[in-house]
Coordinates of C-alpha atoms and ligand atoms in Angstrom, one line a residue:
X1222 CA 38.9 17.1 1.0
X1223 CA 35.9 16.0 3.0
X1224 CA 32.4 15.7 1.7
X1225 CA 31.8 17.4 -1.6
X1226 CA 28.2 18.2 -0.6
X1227 CA 27.6 21.5 1.1
X1228 CA 26.6 21.2 4.7
X1229 CA 23.2 22.6 4.2
X1230 CA 22.3 19.8 1.8
X1231 CA 23.6 17.0 4.0
X1232 CA 20.7 14.6 4.5
X1233 CA 19.2 15.2 1.1
X1234 CA 21.4 12.7 -0.8
X1235 CA 18.7 10.7 -2.6
X1236 CA 15.0 11.1 -2.5
X1237 CA 12.7 8.4 -1.1
X1238 CA 10.9 8.2 -4.5
X1239 CA 14.2 7.3 -6.3
X1240 CA 15.1 4.7 -3.7
X1241 CA 11.7 3.0 -3.7
X1242 CA 11.3 3.0 -7.5
X1243 CA 14.8 1.4 -7.7
X1244 CA 13.6 -1.3 -5.2
X1245 CA 10.5 -1.9 -7.3
X1246 CA 12.6 -2.5 -10.4
X1247 CA 15.1 -4.7 -8.5
X1248 CA 12.4 -7.0 -7.1
X1249 CA 9.8 -6.8 -9.9
X1250 CA 7.4 -5.4 -7.3
X1251 CA 4.1 -3.5 -7.9
X1252 CA 5.2 0.2 -7.5
X1253 CA 2.6 2.1 -5.5
X1254 CA 5.5 4.2 -4.2
X1255 CA 6.4 7.1 -6.5
X1256 CA 3.3 9.1 -7.6
X1257 CA 3.0 8.8 -11.4
X1258 CA 0.2 7.4 -13.5
X1259 CA 0.7 4.3 -15.7
X1260 CA -1.6 5.6 -18.5
X1261 CA -1.4 8.6 -20.7
X1262 CA -3.3 11.9 -20.5
X1263 CA -5.7 13.4 -23.0
X1264 CA -5.1 12.5 -26.7
X1265 CA -5.5 16.2 -27.8
X1266 CA -2.6 17.2 -25.5
X1267 CA -0.4 14.4 -26.8
X1268 CA -1.1 15.3 -30.4
X1269 CA -0.5 19.0 -29.7
X1270 CA 3.0 18.2 -28.4
X1271 CA 3.8 16.1 -31.5
X1272 CA 2.5 18.9 -33.7
X1273 CA 4.6 21.5 -31.9
X1274 CA 7.8 19.4 -32.5
X1275 CA 6.9 18.9 -36.2
X1276 CA 6.3 22.6 -36.5
X1277 CA 9.8 23.3 -35.3
X1278 CA 9.0 24.7 -31.8
X1279 CA 12.2 23.1 -30.6
X1280 CA 14.3 26.1 -29.5
X1281 CA 14.2 28.2 -26.4
X1282 CA 10.7 29.4 -25.6
X1283 CA 10.3 33.0 -24.1
X1284 CA 11.6 33.3 -20.5
X1285 CA 8.2 33.7 -18.9
X1286 CA 6.6 30.9 -21.0
X1287 CA 5.0 30.7 -24.4
X1288 CA 2.2 33.3 -24.8
X1289 CA -0.6 30.8 -25.4
X1290 CA 0.3 28.9 -22.2
X1291 CA 0.4 32.1 -20.1
X1292 CA -3.0 33.0 -21.5
X1293 CA -4.4 29.5 -20.8
X1294 CA -3.2 29.6 -17.2
X1295 CA -4.8 33.0 -16.6
X1296 CA -8.0 31.7 -18.3
X1297 CA -7.9 28.6 -16.1
X1298 CA -7.7 30.6 -12.9
X1299 CA -10.5 32.8 -14.0
X1300 CA -12.7 29.9 -15.2
X1301 CA -12.4 27.7 -12.1
X1302 CA -11.8 30.2 -9.3
X1303 CA -12.7 33.7 -10.5
X1304 CA -9.1 34.7 -10.0
X1305 CA -8.2 37.4 -12.5
X1306 CA -4.5 37.6 -13.6
X1307 CA -2.6 39.6 -16.2
X1308 CA -1.0 36.8 -18.2
X1309 CA 2.0 38.8 -19.1
X1310 CA 3.0 40.0 -15.7
X1311 CA 1.4 37.7 -13.2
X1312 CA 2.1 34.3 -14.5
X1313 CA 5.5 32.4 -14.9
X1314 CA 6.0 29.0 -16.5
X1315 CA 8.5 26.8 -14.7
X1316 CA 10.2 23.4 -15.1
X1317 CA 7.5 21.6 -13.1
X1318 CA 6.1 22.7 -9.7
X1319 CA 9.5 21.6 -8.3
X1320 CA 11.3 24.5 -9.9
X1321 CA 8.5 26.9 -9.0
X1322 CA 8.8 25.9 -5.3
X1323 CA 12.6 26.2 -5.3
X1324 CA 12.7 29.5 -7.2
X1325 CA 9.9 31.0 -5.0
X1326 CA 11.6 30.1 -1.8
X1327 CA 15.0 31.3 -3.1
X1328 CA 13.5 34.5 -4.3
X1329 CA 11.6 35.4 -1.1
X1330 CA 13.8 34.1 1.7
X1331 CA 17.0 35.6 3.2
X1332 CA 19.2 33.2 5.1
X1333 CA 17.7 32.8 8.6
X1334 CA 14.1 33.7 7.5
X1335 CA 11.6 31.2 8.7
X1336 CA 9.2 29.1 6.6
X1337 CA 6.1 27.7 8.2
X1338 CA 4.8 24.4 6.7
X1339 CA 2.9 21.3 7.7
X1340 CA 4.3 17.9 8.5
X1341 CA 4.3 15.5 6.8
X1342 CA 5.7 17.7 4.0
X1343 CA 6.6 17.0 0.4
X1344 CA 10.3 16.3 0.3
X1345 CA 11.4 19.2 -1.9
X1346 CA 10.0 21.7 0.6
X1347 CA 12.7 20.8 3.2
X1348 CA 15.4 20.7 0.6
X1349 CA 14.4 24.0 -1.0
X1350 CA 14.2 25.7 2.4
X1351 CA 17.6 24.3 3.2
X1352 CA 19.1 25.5 -0.1
X1353 CA 17.9 29.1 0.7
X1354 CA 19.5 28.9 4.1
X1355 CA 16.1 29.5 5.6
X1356 CA 14.6 27.7 8.7
X1357 CA 11.7 25.3 8.7
X1358 CA 9.0 25.6 11.3
X1359 CA 6.3 23.0 11.3
X1360 CA 2.9 22.1 12.6
X1361 CA 2.0 18.4 12.5
X1362 CA -1.1 16.9 10.8
X1363 CA -1.9 13.7 12.7
X1364 CA -3.3 10.4 11.4
X1365 CA -6.1 9.4 10.8
X1366 CA -8.0 12.7 10.2
X1367 CA -4.9 15.0 9.7
X1368 CA -6.8 18.0 11.1
X1369 CA -5.1 21.4 11.5
X1370 CA -3.9 22.1 15.0
X1371 CA -4.4 25.8 15.4
X1372 CA -2.3 26.1 18.6
X1373 CA 0.7 24.4 17.2
X1374 CA 0.4 26.4 13.9
X1375 CA 0.4 29.6 15.9
X1376 CA 3.4 28.5 17.8
X1377 CA 5.3 27.9 14.5
X1378 CA 4.9 31.6 13.6
X1379 CA 7.3 34.3 14.8
X1380 CA 8.6 37.7 13.8
X1381 CA 11.1 35.9 11.5
X1382 CA 8.3 34.2 9.5
X1383 CA 8.7 35.1 5.9
X1384 CA 6.3 32.7 4.3
X1385 CA 3.8 29.9 4.9
X1386 CA 4.2 27.0 2.5
X1387 CA 0.9 25.2 2.1
X1388 CA -0.1 22.2 0.0
X1389 CA -3.8 21.5 -0.7
X1390 CA -4.8 18.9 -1.7
X1391 CA -2.0 17.6 0.4
X1392 CA 0.7 15.0 -0.4
X1393 CA 1.1 12.5 1.2
X1394 CA -2.0 12.6 3.4
X1395 CA -4.7 13.1 0.7
X1396 CA -6.2 15.9 2.9
X1397 CA -8.0 18.8 1.3
X1398 CA -7.8 21.8 3.7
X1399 CA -11.3 23.1 4.6
X1400 CA -12.3 26.7 4.2
X1401 CA -12.2 27.1 8.0
X1402 CA -8.7 25.7 8.2
X1403 CA -7.5 28.0 5.4
X1404 CA -9.1 31.0 7.3
X1405 CA -6.9 30.1 10.3
X1406 CA -3.8 30.0 8.1
X1407 CA -4.6 33.2 6.3
X1408 CA -5.4 35.1 9.4
X1409 CA -2.0 34.1 10.9
X1410 CA -0.3 35.1 7.6
X1411 CA -1.9 38.5 7.8
X1412 CA -1.1 39.0 11.5
X1413 CA 2.6 38.1 10.9
X1414 CA 2.7 39.9 7.6
X1415 CA 3.9 36.7 5.8
X1416 CA 3.6 35.5 2.2
X1417 CA 1.5 32.4 1.5
X1418 CA 3.0 30.1 -1.1
X1419 CA 0.4 27.5 -2.0
X1420 CA 1.2 24.3 -3.9
X1421 CA -2.0 23.2 -5.6
X1422 CA -0.7 20.6 -8.1
X1423 CA -3.6 18.2 -7.2
X1424 CA -6.2 21.0 -7.5
X1425 CA -8.4 18.9 -9.9
X1426 CA -7.9 15.6 -8.2
X1427 CA -10.5 16.1 -5.5
X1428 CA -13.2 13.5 -4.7
X1429 CA -16.9 13.7 -3.9
X1430 CA -17.7 15.5 -0.6
X1431 CA -14.6 17.8 -0.7
X1432 CA -13.9 21.0 -2.7
X1433 CA -10.6 22.6 -3.5
X1434 CA -10.4 26.2 -2.2
X1435 CA -7.5 28.2 -3.7
X1436 CA -6.0 30.6 -1.1
X1437 CA -5.6 33.4 -3.7
X1438 CA -9.4 33.4 -4.1
X1439 CA -10.0 34.2 -0.4
X1440 CA -10.7 37.8 0.7
X1441 CA -7.6 40.0 0.9
X1442 CA -5.2 37.1 0.1
X1443 CA -4.4 37.7 -3.6
X1444 CA -1.9 40.4 -2.7
X1445 CA 0.2 38.1 -0.5
X1446 CA -0.2 34.7 -2.2
X1447 CA 1.9 32.9 -4.8
X1448 CA 0.0 30.0 -6.3
X1449 CA 1.9 27.0 -7.8
X1450 CA 0.6 24.3 -10.0
X1451 CA 1.7 21.9 -12.7
X1452 CA 0.4 19.9 -15.6
X1453 CA 2.0 16.7 -14.4
X1454 CA -0.8 15.5 -12.1
X1455 CA -3.9 16.9 -13.7
X1456 CA -3.0 15.7 -17.2
X1457 CA -1.1 12.5 -16.3
X1458 CA 2.2 13.9 -17.8
X1459 CA 4.6 13.9 -14.9
X1460 CA 7.6 13.6 -17.2
X1461 CA 6.8 16.8 -19.1
X1462 CA 7.7 19.0 -16.2
X1463 CA 5.5 22.0 -17.1
X1464 CA 4.6 24.0 -14.0
X1465 CA 3.7 27.5 -13.2
X1466 CA 3.5 30.2 -10.5
X1467 CA 1.0 33.1 -10.4
X1468 CA 0.4 36.0 -8.1
X1469 CA 1.2 39.7 -7.6
X1470 CA 3.3 41.0 -10.5
X1471 CA 6.2 42.2 -8.3
X1472 CA 6.4 38.8 -6.6
X1473 CA 6.2 36.9 -9.9
X1474 CA 9.0 39.1 -11.2
X1475 CA 11.1 38.2 -8.1
X1476 CA 10.6 34.5 -8.8
X1477 CA 11.4 35.0 -12.5
X1478 CA 14.7 36.7 -11.5
X1479 CA 15.8 33.5 -9.7
X1480 CA 14.2 31.0 -12.2
X1481 CA 16.1 32.5 -15.2
X1482 CA 19.4 31.4 -13.6
X1483 CA 18.2 27.9 -12.6
X1484 CA 17.0 26.7 -16.0
X1485 CA 16.3 29.9 -17.9
X1486 CA 13.4 28.1 -19.7
X1487 CA 12.2 24.5 -20.3
X1488 CA 9.8 22.0 -21.9
X1489 CA 9.5 24.0 -25.2
X1490 CA 7.1 21.9 -27.3
X1491 CA 5.2 20.7 -24.2
X1492 CA 4.2 24.2 -23.3
X1493 CA 1.7 24.8 -26.2
X1494 CA 0.4 21.2 -25.6
X1495 CA -0.4 22.0 -22.0
X1496 CA -2.2 25.2 -23.2
X1497 CA -4.5 22.9 -25.2
X1498 CA -5.0 20.6 -22.2
X1499 CA -5.9 23.5 -19.9
X1500 CA -8.7 24.5 -22.3
X1501 CA -10.4 21.1 -22.4
X1502 CA -14.0 20.9 -21.3
X1503 CA -15.4 20.6 -17.8
X1504 CA -16.5 17.0 -18.5
X1505 CA -12.8 16.0 -19.2
X1506 CA -11.7 17.5 -15.9
X1507 CA -14.6 15.8 -14.1
X1508 CA -13.6 12.5 -15.7
X1509 CA -10.1 12.7 -14.2
X1510 CA -11.3 13.0 -10.6
X1511 CA -14.1 10.4 -11.1
X1512 CA -11.8 7.8 -12.5
X1513 CA -9.2 8.4 -9.8
X1514 CA -11.9 8.3 -7.1
X1515 CA -12.9 4.8 -8.2
X1516 CA -9.2 3.8 -7.9
X1517 CA -9.0 5.2 -4.5
X1518 CA -12.1 3.2 -3.4
X1519 CA -10.6 0.1 -4.9
X1520 CA -7.3 0.4 -3.1
X1521 CA -8.9 1.6 0.2
X1522 CA -11.1 -1.5 0.2
X1523 CA -8.2 -3.7 -0.6
X1524 CA -5.9 -2.3 2.1
X1525 CA -8.7 -2.7 4.6
X1526 CA -9.2 -6.3 3.6
X1527 CA -5.5 -6.8 4.1
X1528 CA -6.0 -5.6 7.7
X1529 CA -4.6 -2.1 7.5
X1530 CA -6.2 1.0 9.1
X1531 CA -6.8 3.5 6.3
X1532 CA -7.3 7.3 6.3
X1533 CA -9.5 7.8 3.3
X1534 CA -8.1 10.5 1.1
X1535 CA -10.2 13.4 -0.1
X1536 CA -7.9 14.1 -3.1
X1537 CA -4.5 13.5 -4.7
X1538 CA -3.0 10.2 -5.9
X1539 CA -2.4 8.9 -2.4
X1540 CA -3.8 7.1 0.6
X1541 CA -2.1 6.7 3.9
X1542 CA -2.5 3.5 5.9
X1543 CA -1.2 2.2 9.3
X1544 CA 0.9 -0.9 8.6
X1545 CA 1.2 -1.8 12.3
X1546 CA -1.3 -4.7 11.8
X1547 CA 1.1 -6.1 9.2
X1548 CA 3.9 -6.1 11.6
X1549 CA 5.4 -2.7 10.9
X1550 CA 7.4 -1.2 13.7
X1551 CA 9.4 1.3 11.7
X1552 CA 7.8 2.5 8.4
X1553 CA 11.2 3.1 6.7
X1554 CA 12.5 -0.4 7.5
X1555 CA 9.1 -1.9 6.6
X1556 CA 9.0 -0.2 3.2
X1557 CA 12.6 -1.2 2.4
X1558 CA 11.6 -4.8 3.1
X1559 CA 8.2 -4.9 1.5
X1560 CA 9.3 -5.2 -2.2
X1561 CA 11.3 -8.3 -1.5
X1562 CA 9.0 -9.9 1.1
X1563 CA 5.6 -9.1 -0.5
X1564 CA 6.3 -7.6 -3.9
X1565 CA 4.7 -4.2 -3.3
X1566 CA 6.2 -0.8 -2.9
X1567 CA 4.9 2.0 -0.6
X1568 CA 6.5 5.1 0.8
X1569 CA 7.1 5.6 4.5
X1570 CA 5.4 8.7 5.7
X1571 CA 8.0 9.1 8.5
X1572 CA 10.5 10.5 6.0
X1573 CA 8.3 13.5 5.5
X1574 CA 8.4 14.4 9.2
X1575 CA 10.9 16.2 11.4
X1576 CA 9.6 14.0 14.2
X1577 CA 9.3 10.5 12.6
X1578 CA 7.4 9.4 15.7
X1579 CA 4.3 11.2 14.4
X1580 CA 4.1 8.6 11.6
X1581 CA 6.1 5.6 12.9
X1582 CA 4.1 2.9 11.1
X1583 CA 2.4 4.9 8.4
X1584 CA 2.8 4.1 4.7
X1585 CA 1.7 6.0 1.7
X1586 CA 0.3 4.1 -1.3
X1587 CA -0.3 5.6 -4.8
X1588 CA -3.5 4.6 -6.5
X1589 CA -2.9 6.4 -9.9
X1590 CA -2.4 3.0 -11.5
X1591 CA -4.4 0.7 -13.8
X1592 CA -7.1 -1.3 -12.0
X1593 CA -5.3 -4.6 -12.7
X1594 CA -2.1 -3.2 -11.1
X1595 CA -4.1 -2.2 -8.0
X1596 CA -5.8 -5.6 -7.8
X1597 CA -2.4 -7.3 -8.0
X1598 CA -1.0 -5.2 -5.2
X1599 CA -4.0 -6.0 -3.0
X1600 CA -3.7 -9.7 -3.9
X1601 CA -0.1 -9.7 -2.8
X1602 CA -0.7 -7.7 0.4
X1603 CA -3.7 -9.9 1.4
X1604 CA -1.7 -13.1 0.8
X1605 CA 0.7 -12.0 3.5
Ligands
LIG1120 N1 4.3 19.4 -5.1 C1 3.7 18.2 -4.7 C2 2.8 18.2 -3.5 C3 3.9 17.1 -5.4 O1 3.4 15.9 -5.1 C4 4.8 17.1 -6.6 C5 5.1 15.9 -7.4 N2 4.5 14.8 -7.2 C6 5.3 18.3 -6.9 C7 5.1 19.4 -6.2 C8 6.3 18.4 -8.1 O2 5.6 18.6 -9.3 P1 6.3 18.6 -10.7 O3 6.5 17.2 -11.1 O4 5.4 19.4 -11.6 O5 7.7 19.2 -10.5
LIG1121 N1 5.6 13.8 -6.4 C1 5.8 12.4 -6.6 C2 5.3 11.7 -5.3 O1 5.0 12.3 -4.4 C3 7.2 12.1 -6.9 C4 8.0 13.1 -7.5 C5 9.5 12.7 -7.4 O2 9.9 11.6 -7.6 N2 10.3 13.7 -7.1 O3 5.4 10.5 -5.3

């Protein structure tokens, strides 16, 4: 009968994160591969989820999301960015940012439409574009500064461009797009009459010297921008899978039309808990980024002492390093061998590229881990 997997999904068999986490378990290695924290998020949020379960909020929530979470997301966008949304028509709760990305692309793209995005890209972008039968066009961000290349970005646009899929702060590079870079992207989106879909899941995990600029807050962009975020990263609850998308009512309704047939709804008792978390004080939010910045500094110093060249991240959970000095020739082979040889797991950046040459020896390490875990990883890397 041939392969049971449809042709357009060939090549998306198993994610790199699943593969590397399995290797970490097999070899008892320190897992700096998959990006998940090893400590819990705010106590108020955890208690609110338990309370919601005890109060019997265990059946289907409303399709668009529970009202208090819709309100909290709208209030968050207003409080941090001055973006005003009608919570009933301009916000949709999804099963993580992953579902928001898939539902948005499936809602907006006809087969053959083109999606412009940046390499390296988060793995679900390529898979979601493929699911929609759309075509990926990319512009490469290059190590070590990952600056936007305006000429290659322009070359990626055409009359078939339906949307630009942007991620800032950016996984895996840790880059935070500057206002000037966003202006280039936005002006191309306007020129080619394209939507901007912006994945801002690391919006609060930005370090001193950088600032997150949401595309929807830029002049004239709200009407063509769908903004995606998630509670997983900000509140250290990646397993809860509470995400959301916001933007013009008509576009949000289009995403809802697809989303309702993917999962209908999800994460019932976690939704009111995330509403509580979103309302926490500024000092709590500042604490998240400050503690993560200290972890970044710890890992960057350790990787440098192990002889790697490091691109210091401006945000996210991640830092990218060139492992050539450790003997890496091919990042994928290197990362497959590292757990057994050294007892540490990283993720090869090359798998997030159409052209793996752009990141031949680059490895992404996650620093959203307890300090002792980071110290142990550095000790193992330095010993080799
Ligand atoms: N976008 C990016 C850039 C991510 O890094 C991740 C997950 N790490 C997601 C989306 C998916 O988020 P969620 O877990 O909320 O589905
Ligand atoms: N987003 C996480 C990362 O980049 C992993 C999520 C997943 O395993 N799909 O590491």
